[in-house]
Amino acid sequence: KQQPYSYNGYVDARIPTDDEAQFGGGLNGVGAALPSREDDDEVAKEMINEFGHHHDPTGIVEVDILWEQLDGYAEISEPLDDHDLPVFWHIPKCGGTTLQDMMSHCFGMVEANEVGKTHVKDELEIIALDNGNRYVNVDLSNPNGIEHAKDLGFGASGLANVAITSWFHDTASLFDDDIHRGRCFALVRHPIRRAVSMFYYLKDATWEHTYSDVYKEMDLEEYATSQYSEDNWMTRFLTNQMSGNVYDRHLDLAKEVLESKCLVGLMEDFSVSINRFDHYFGWSQKDFGGPVSMANRGTCVARVIQHPDNAHPHPKVEEDGEVWNLLLKKNKYDLALYEHAQHLFYNVQSDIVS
């Protein structure tokens, strides 16, 4: 029950700046670029024609535009290109902070996340902290920061070895040419256990910008029935449905986006997931020039796994109990998406990596 040692006073990118987006309560303006069915079809078609296609048009304007907005990400089955930038889609409370520590300190990668926030200016540069970890001076923890990074040409700069963000759709816009593309990878966790973990974390995480006394006074059952509890977080972020209800069509689309655009890892199979990411991106073969030598990487990685950053012990919830079912009711689409992620991890993407 202490702030993560990697925190150093910076806003945590695992939790988007807008509290309501984090908990599915709505986010004004973020989804504005996605036309509703009532918008003029001709205007929407013009937006579609501005981009190249990776997916055949469906005839459903909202879906076709969504795919065009994601055109900055390479298809996960496409051969890896030297110009591609790995983009870690950081889902809260899925082991992402530990993975960030591993990438920055053990592998020595230059990261672009939120750490460069205090050094943002109108020119890109790499900053180094006292511990030797290096970061690009951008802030990818919120849409405004991502837009500023885009204006500076971050996507084509080649300065970072990995980008880290929760804002899946906004980050795709960083890659707006035919050469430089993002390569999404993500750690996924059972959504009910993740929601429980998030609740207990926010009860104690006074260092987080999302901390509020409202969590301190709640019990888990009150949280599960409140406006603050999670509501299909993954499905919303993958489909850019940040407000309103989600339906079966959003789940179907989220499954397709995850399968085609992201290399999936599971928090429940963390070591195998890290090995898969390493094998896919070829990290072990690259000398990133960080604070730990290549010869000592294995020891560093093992130490990080044994002592995960930002781990937060909390009571377990009985599966199929009252609280479990309350959270399940709000996260049924994320549960189905998680089960699809398991299928991808064990039955589909292992073949891509091999």
Short mmCIF file of C-alpha atoms in Angstrom, two decimals:
data_model
loop_
_atom_site.label_atom_id
_atom_site.label_comp_id
_atom_site.label_asym_id
_atom_site.label_seq_id
_atom_site.Cartn_x
_atom_site.Cartn_y
_atom_site.Cartn_z
CA LYS A 1 0.00 0.00 0.00
CA GLN A 2 2.53 2.52 -1.19
CA GLN A 3 3.04 4.49 -4.35
CA PRO A 4 4.97 2.62 -7.07
CA TYR A 5 8.72 3.20 -7.03
CA SER A 6 8.58 4.12 -10.71
CA TYR A 7 6.09 6.90 -10.02
CA ASN A 8 8.46 9.78 -9.19
CA GLY A 9 5.64 12.28 -9.00
CA TYR A 10 4.34 11.82 -12.52
CA VAL A 11 0.73 11.20 -13.48
CA ASP A 12 0.17 7.49 -13.97
CA ALA A 13 -0.60 6.71 -17.62
CA ARG A 14 -2.51 3.60 -16.61
CA ILE A 15 -5.38 5.81 -15.54
CA PRO A 16 -6.57 8.27 -18.18
CA THR A 17 -6.85 11.84 -17.03
CA ASP A 18 -10.61 11.96 -17.32
CA ASP A 19 -12.05 10.07 -14.35
CA GLU A 20 -15.31 9.40 -16.14
CA ALA A 21 -13.58 7.74 -19.08
CA GLN A 22 -11.80 5.41 -16.68
CA PHE A 23 -15.07 4.26 -15.19
CA GLY A 24 -17.24 4.30 -18.29
CA GLY A 25 -19.30 7.23 -17.10
CA GLY A 26 -18.89 9.21 -20.32
CA LEU A 27 -16.32 11.42 -21.94
CA ASN A 28 -17.50 14.52 -23.73
CA GLY A 29 -15.91 15.18 -27.07
CA VAL A 30 -13.61 12.17 -27.38
CA GLY A 31 -15.96 10.26 -29.62
CA ALA A 32 -17.03 13.30 -31.58
CA ALA A 33 -15.07 12.28 -34.66
CA LEU A 34 -17.12 9.11 -34.95
CA PRO A 35 -20.32 10.11 -36.77
CA SER A 36 -23.64 8.92 -35.46
CA ARG A 37 -26.18 7.28 -37.71
CA GLU A 38 -27.95 10.62 -37.94
CA ASP A 39 -24.90 12.42 -39.38
CA ASP A 40 -24.70 13.17 -43.05
CA ASP A 41 -23.49 10.08 -44.92
CA GLU A 42 -21.74 12.09 -47.63
CA VAL A 43 -19.59 13.91 -45.10
CA ALA A 44 -18.73 10.62 -43.43
CA LYS A 45 -17.77 9.05 -46.76
CA GLU A 46 -15.43 11.95 -47.45
CA MET A 47 -13.71 11.24 -44.14
CA ILE A 48 -13.32 7.59 -45.11
CA ASN A 49 -11.78 8.45 -48.48
CA GLU A 50 -8.99 10.42 -46.83
CA PHE A 51 -7.36 7.23 -45.59
CA GLY A 52 -6.18 3.91 -46.99
CA HIS A 53 -8.02 0.70 -46.17
CA HIS A 54 -6.79 -2.31 -44.26
CA HIS A 55 -10.33 -3.68 -43.91
CA ASP A 56 -12.95 -3.95 -46.60
CA PRO A 57 -15.75 -1.39 -46.23
CA THR A 58 -18.71 -2.78 -44.35
CA GLY A 59 -21.23 -0.19 -45.50
CA ILE A 60 -21.73 0.81 -41.87
CA VAL A 61 -20.36 4.33 -41.70
CA GLU A 62 -19.39 4.29 -38.02
CA VAL A 63 -17.49 1.02 -38.39
CA ASP A 64 -15.68 2.03 -41.58
CA ILE A 65 -14.53 5.32 -40.08
CA LEU A 66 -13.36 3.54 -36.94
CA TRP A 67 -11.12 1.28 -39.01
CA GLU A 68 -9.73 4.30 -40.84
CA GLN A 69 -8.96 5.96 -37.53
CA LEU A 70 -6.96 2.85 -36.60
CA ASP A 71 -5.03 2.77 -39.87
CA GLY A 72 -1.95 4.06 -38.03
CA TYR A 73 -1.59 0.63 -36.42
CA ALA A 74 -0.15 -2.20 -38.47
CA GLU A 75 -2.01 -5.46 -38.66
CA ILE A 76 -0.44 -7.79 -36.12
CA SER A 77 -0.04 -10.52 -38.77
CA GLU A 78 1.94 -8.25 -41.10
CA PRO A 79 5.74 -8.67 -41.15
CA LEU A 80 7.46 -6.41 -38.64
CA ASP A 81 9.18 -3.38 -40.18
CA ASP A 82 12.14 -1.52 -38.71
CA HIS A 83 10.11 1.71 -38.83
CA ASP A 84 7.29 0.25 -36.69
CA LEU A 85 7.03 1.51 -33.11
CA PRO A 86 5.73 -0.87 -30.41
CA VAL A 87 2.75 0.71 -28.63
CA PHE A 88 1.82 -0.78 -25.27
CA TRP A 89 -1.92 -0.33 -24.75
CA HIS A 90 -1.94 0.04 -20.98
CA ILE A 91 -5.09 -1.40 -19.42
CA PRO A 92 -5.29 -0.42 -15.73
CA LYS A 93 -4.26 -2.99 -13.09
CA CYS A 94 -2.99 -5.59 -15.53
CA GLY A 95 0.71 -5.60 -14.65
CA GLY A 96 1.52 -2.72 -16.96
CA THR A 97 3.60 -0.72 -14.49
CA THR A 98 5.82 -3.73 -13.88
CA LEU A 99 6.23 -4.21 -17.63
CA GLN A 100 7.12 -0.53 -18.03
CA ASP A 101 9.83 -0.89 -15.39
CA MET A 102 11.15 -3.94 -17.20
CA MET A 103 11.24 -2.21 -20.58
CA SER A 104 12.80 1.04 -19.38
CA HIS A 105 15.27 -0.23 -16.78
CA CYS A 106 16.10 -3.86 -17.64
CA PHE A 107 15.99 -3.58 -21.45
CA GLY A 108 16.98 0.09 -21.49
CA MET A 109 14.31 1.23 -23.93
CA VAL A 110 13.54 4.89 -24.45
CA GLU A 111 9.88 5.18 -23.46
CA ALA A 112 7.23 7.67 -24.45
CA ASN A 113 4.50 7.76 -21.83
CA GLU A 114 3.71 10.46 -19.25
CA VAL A 115 7.10 10.83 -17.62
CA GLY A 116 8.20 13.45 -20.12
CA LYS A 117 5.27 15.66 -19.16
CA THR A 118 7.31 18.16 -17.15
CA HIS A 119 9.76 18.56 -20.05
CA VAL A 120 7.24 19.11 -22.85
CA LYS A 121 8.12 21.93 -25.23
CA ASP A 122 7.98 22.63 -28.95
CA GLU A 123 10.90 20.40 -29.82
CA LEU A 124 11.32 16.67 -29.25
CA GLU A 125 14.20 15.40 -27.17
CA ILE A 126 15.20 12.50 -24.95
CA ILE A 127 15.49 13.15 -21.22
CA ALA A 128 17.33 10.95 -18.72
CA LEU A 129 16.41 10.46 -15.08
CA ASP A 130 18.92 9.96 -12.28
CA ASN A 131 18.39 6.19 -12.40
CA GLY A 132 19.41 6.07 -16.08
CA ASN A 133 15.91 5.50 -17.48
CA ARG A 134 15.21 7.59 -20.58
CA TYR A 135 12.02 9.13 -21.93
CA VAL A 136 10.87 11.29 -24.81
CA ASN A 137 9.56 14.68 -23.66
CA VAL A 138 5.94 14.01 -24.59
CA ASP A 139 2.84 13.16 -22.57
CA LEU A 140 0.81 10.27 -23.99
CA SER A 141 -1.45 9.98 -20.94
CA ASN A 142 -4.19 12.19 -22.38
CA PRO A 143 -5.62 13.24 -25.77
CA ASN A 144 -4.21 16.77 -25.62
CA GLY A 145 -0.72 15.48 -24.96
CA ILE A 146 -1.04 12.98 -27.80
CA GLU A 147 -2.20 15.74 -30.16
CA HIS A 148 0.82 17.86 -29.21
CA ALA A 149 3.14 14.90 -29.81
CA LYS A 150 1.54 14.47 -33.22
CA ASP A 151 2.11 18.13 -34.06
CA LEU A 152 5.81 17.65 -33.24
CA GLY A 153 6.06 14.63 -35.56
CA PHE A 154 6.66 12.13 -32.78
CA GLY A 155 5.39 9.13 -34.76
CA ALA A 156 8.09 9.50 -37.41
CA SER A 157 10.84 10.80 -35.11
CA GLY A 158 12.41 7.45 -34.24
CA LEU A 159 13.29 8.73 -30.76
CA ALA A 160 11.32 6.19 -28.73
CA ASN A 161 11.71 2.42 -28.59
CA VAL A 162 8.20 1.99 -27.16
CA ALA A 163 5.13 4.17 -26.61
CA ILE A 164 2.83 3.55 -23.64
CA THR A 165 -0.72 4.83 -23.36
CA SER A 166 -4.27 3.90 -22.44
CA TRP A 167 -5.68 6.05 -25.27
CA PHE A 168 -5.79 3.42 -27.98
CA HIS A 169 -7.59 5.42 -30.68
CA ASP A 170 -5.93 8.78 -30.15
CA THR A 171 -2.48 7.22 -30.31
CA ALA A 172 -3.16 5.73 -33.74
CA SER A 173 -3.21 9.28 -35.12
CA LEU A 174 0.51 9.64 -34.33
CA PHE A 175 1.29 7.41 -37.30
CA ASP A 176 0.00 9.27 -40.33
CA ASP A 177 2.33 8.23 -43.15
CA ASP A 178 2.88 5.00 -45.08
CA ILE A 179 6.24 4.24 -43.49
CA HIS A 180 5.92 4.63 -39.73
CA ARG A 181 3.28 2.50 -38.03
CA GLY A 182 2.33 1.59 -34.49
CA ARG A 183 2.44 -2.03 -33.30
CA CYS A 184 -0.01 -2.59 -30.47
CA PHE A 185 0.62 -5.07 -27.67
CA ALA A 186 -1.30 -5.39 -24.42
CA LEU A 187 -1.62 -7.27 -21.14
CA VAL A 188 -5.20 -8.34 -20.39
CA ARG A 189 -6.71 -9.51 -17.11
CA HIS A 190 -10.00 -11.04 -16.00
CA PRO A 191 -12.25 -7.92 -15.90
CA ILE A 192 -14.00 -8.69 -12.61
CA ARG A 193 -10.75 -9.30 -10.78
CA ARG A 194 -9.31 -6.21 -12.44
CA ALA A 195 -12.28 -4.09 -11.29
CA VAL A 196 -11.91 -5.38 -7.73
CA SER A 197 -8.19 -4.63 -7.81
CA MET A 198 -8.85 -1.12 -9.11
CA PHE A 199 -11.34 -0.42 -6.31
CA TYR A 200 -8.99 -1.43 -3.52
CA TYR A 201 -6.11 0.39 -5.18
CA LEU A 202 -8.03 3.66 -5.43
CA LYS A 203 -9.03 3.40 -1.76
CA ASP A 204 -5.35 3.82 -0.83
CA ALA A 205 -3.66 5.48 -3.81
CA THR A 206 -3.54 9.03 -2.48
CA TRP A 207 -0.78 9.80 -5.01
CA GLU A 208 -3.16 9.21 -7.94
CA HIS A 209 -4.96 12.14 -9.55
CA THR A 210 -8.10 9.98 -9.51
CA TYR A 211 -7.96 9.50 -5.74
CA SER A 212 -11.08 10.61 -3.91
CA ASP A 213 -12.41 10.23 -0.40
CA VAL A 214 -15.53 8.75 -1.97
CA TYR A 215 -13.64 5.45 -2.42
CA LYS A 216 -12.34 5.56 1.13
CA GLU A 217 -15.85 5.49 2.54
CA MET A 218 -17.22 2.80 0.20
CA ASP A 219 -17.28 -0.93 0.55
CA LEU A 220 -16.99 -3.13 -2.53
CA GLU A 221 -20.72 -3.77 -2.85
CA GLU A 222 -21.45 -0.04 -2.77
CA TYR A 223 -18.77 0.47 -5.41
CA ALA A 224 -20.25 -2.25 -7.63
CA THR A 225 -23.63 -0.51 -7.68
CA SER A 226 -22.27 3.03 -7.98
CA GLN A 227 -21.59 5.27 -10.96
CA TYR A 228 -17.87 4.90 -10.28
CA SER A 229 -17.54 1.19 -10.99
CA GLU A 230 -16.03 0.03 -14.25
CA ASP A 231 -18.29 -0.46 -17.23
CA ASN A 232 -16.77 -2.54 -20.04
CA TRP A 233 -13.55 -0.48 -20.09
CA MET A 234 -11.77 -2.52 -22.77
CA THR A 235 -14.76 -2.71 -25.09
CA ARG A 236 -15.28 1.04 -24.85
CA PHE A 237 -11.66 1.97 -25.53
CA LEU A 238 -11.30 -0.45 -28.44
CA THR A 239 -14.47 0.78 -30.14
CA ASN A 240 -14.19 4.43 -29.02
CA GLN A 241 -17.66 4.16 -27.45
CA MET A 242 -16.77 6.37 -24.52
CA SER A 243 -20.29 7.32 -23.51
CA GLY A 244 -23.76 5.83 -23.68
CA ASN A 245 -24.51 2.12 -23.78
CA VAL A 246 -22.53 -0.64 -25.42
CA TYR A 247 -24.20 -3.45 -27.32
CA ASP A 248 -23.40 -6.77 -28.96
CA ARG A 249 -22.15 -4.97 -32.07
CA HIS A 250 -19.55 -3.15 -29.98
CA LEU A 251 -18.31 -6.45 -28.56
CA ASP A 252 -18.05 -7.98 -32.04
CA LEU A 253 -16.09 -4.99 -33.26
CA ALA A 254 -13.85 -4.95 -30.17
CA LYS A 255 -12.98 -8.61 -30.75
CA GLU A 256 -12.01 -7.90 -34.35
CA VAL A 257 -9.93 -4.85 -33.42
CA LEU A 258 -8.09 -6.73 -30.68
CA GLU A 259 -7.40 -9.72 -32.91
CA SER A 260 -6.18 -7.74 -35.90
CA LYS A 261 -4.34 -4.86 -34.23
CA CYS A 262 -2.89 -6.12 -30.90
CA LEU A 263 -0.48 -8.81 -29.78
CA VAL A 264 -2.19 -10.11 -26.66
CA GLY A 265 -0.61 -11.12 -23.37
CA LEU A 266 -2.33 -12.29 -20.19
CA MET A 267 -1.50 -11.01 -16.73
CA GLU A 268 -2.38 -14.48 -15.44
CA ASP A 269 0.43 -15.87 -17.66
CA PHE A 270 2.81 -12.95 -17.21
CA SER A 271 6.18 -14.61 -17.86
CA VAL A 272 5.00 -16.36 -21.01
CA SER A 273 3.47 -13.09 -22.20
CA ILE A 274 6.75 -11.19 -21.70
CA ASN A 275 8.63 -13.90 -23.57
CA ARG A 276 6.14 -13.63 -26.42
CA PHE A 277 6.50 -9.85 -26.64
CA ASP A 278 10.28 -10.23 -26.53
CA HIS A 279 10.26 -12.84 -29.28
CA TYR A 280 7.87 -10.87 -31.50
CA PHE A 281 9.73 -7.54 -31.24
CA GLY A 282 13.22 -9.02 -30.95
CA TRP A 283 14.10 -7.09 -27.80
CA SER A 284 16.70 -9.55 -26.52
CA GLN A 285 18.72 -9.10 -29.70
CA LYS A 286 18.89 -5.30 -29.40
CA ASP A 287 21.19 -3.17 -27.32
CA PHE A 288 19.11 -0.14 -26.35
CA GLY A 289 21.98 1.38 -24.38
CA GLY A 290 20.14 1.63 -21.07
CA PRO A 291 21.33 1.44 -17.46
CA VAL A 292 21.54 -2.39 -17.36
CA SER A 293 23.96 -4.29 -19.58
CA MET A 294 22.63 -6.95 -21.94
CA ALA A 295 24.46 -9.60 -19.90
CA ASN A 296 22.51 -8.63 -16.77
CA ARG A 297 19.07 -8.25 -18.32
CA GLY A 298 17.90 -11.70 -17.26
CA THR A 299 18.70 -11.05 -13.62
CA CYS A 300 16.99 -7.66 -13.79
CA VAL A 301 13.85 -9.11 -15.39
CA ALA A 302 13.66 -11.91 -12.82
CA ARG A 303 13.97 -9.39 -9.98
CA VAL A 304 11.19 -7.21 -11.41
CA ILE A 305 8.88 -10.22 -11.83
CA GLN A 306 9.56 -11.38 -8.25
CA HIS A 307 8.94 -7.88 -6.88
CA PRO A 308 6.28 -6.36 -9.14
CA ASP A 309 5.84 -2.61 -9.08
CA ASN A 310 2.53 -1.18 -7.92
CA ALA A 311 1.23 -4.56 -6.70
CA HIS A 312 -1.54 -3.96 -4.20
CA PRO A 313 -2.71 -6.86 -2.01
CA HIS A 314 -6.44 -6.87 -1.32
CA PRO A 315 -9.25 -9.21 -0.25
CA LYS A 316 -10.49 -11.66 -2.86
CA VAL A 317 -14.07 -11.75 -4.07
CA GLU A 318 -16.03 -14.97 -4.15
CA GLU A 319 -16.72 -16.01 -7.72
CA ASP A 320 -20.45 -16.12 -8.47
CA GLY A 321 -21.13 -14.30 -5.21
CA GLU A 322 -23.37 -11.24 -4.97
CA VAL A 323 -20.63 -8.64 -5.54
CA TRP A 324 -19.06 -10.69 -8.32
CA ASN A 325 -22.38 -10.86 -10.15
CA LEU A 326 -23.02 -7.14 -9.68
CA LEU A 327 -19.71 -6.35 -11.35
CA LEU A 328 -20.32 -8.97 -14.00
CA LYS A 329 -23.60 -7.34 -14.93
CA LYS A 330 -21.71 -4.12 -15.69
CA ASN A 331 -18.83 -5.84 -17.46
CA LYS A 332 -20.35 -8.72 -19.39
CA TYR A 333 -18.89 -7.53 -22.69
CA ASP A 334 -15.42 -7.18 -21.24
CA LEU A 335 -15.69 -10.71 -19.87
CA ALA A 336 -16.55 -12.01 -23.35
CA LEU A 337 -13.68 -9.95 -24.76
CA TYR A 338 -11.31 -11.37 -22.16
CA GLU A 339 -12.34 -14.90 -23.10
CA HIS A 340 -11.60 -14.00 -26.72
CA ALA A 341 -8.20 -12.67 -25.63
CA GLN A 342 -7.51 -16.03 -23.98
CA HIS A 343 -8.39 -17.77 -27.25
CA LEU A 344 -6.03 -15.47 -29.14
CA PHE A 345 -3.24 -16.02 -26.64
CA TYR A 346 -3.40 -19.79 -26.47
CA ASN A 347 -4.74 -20.79 -29.89
CA VAL A 348 -4.10 -18.08 -32.48
CA GLN A 349 -1.26 -15.66 -31.88
CA SER A 350 1.23 -18.26 -30.72
CA ASP A 351 1.40 -19.28 -34.40
CA ILE A 352 2.02 -15.67 -35.49
CA VAL A 353 4.94 -15.28 -33.10
CA SER A 354 6.47 -18.64 -33.97
#
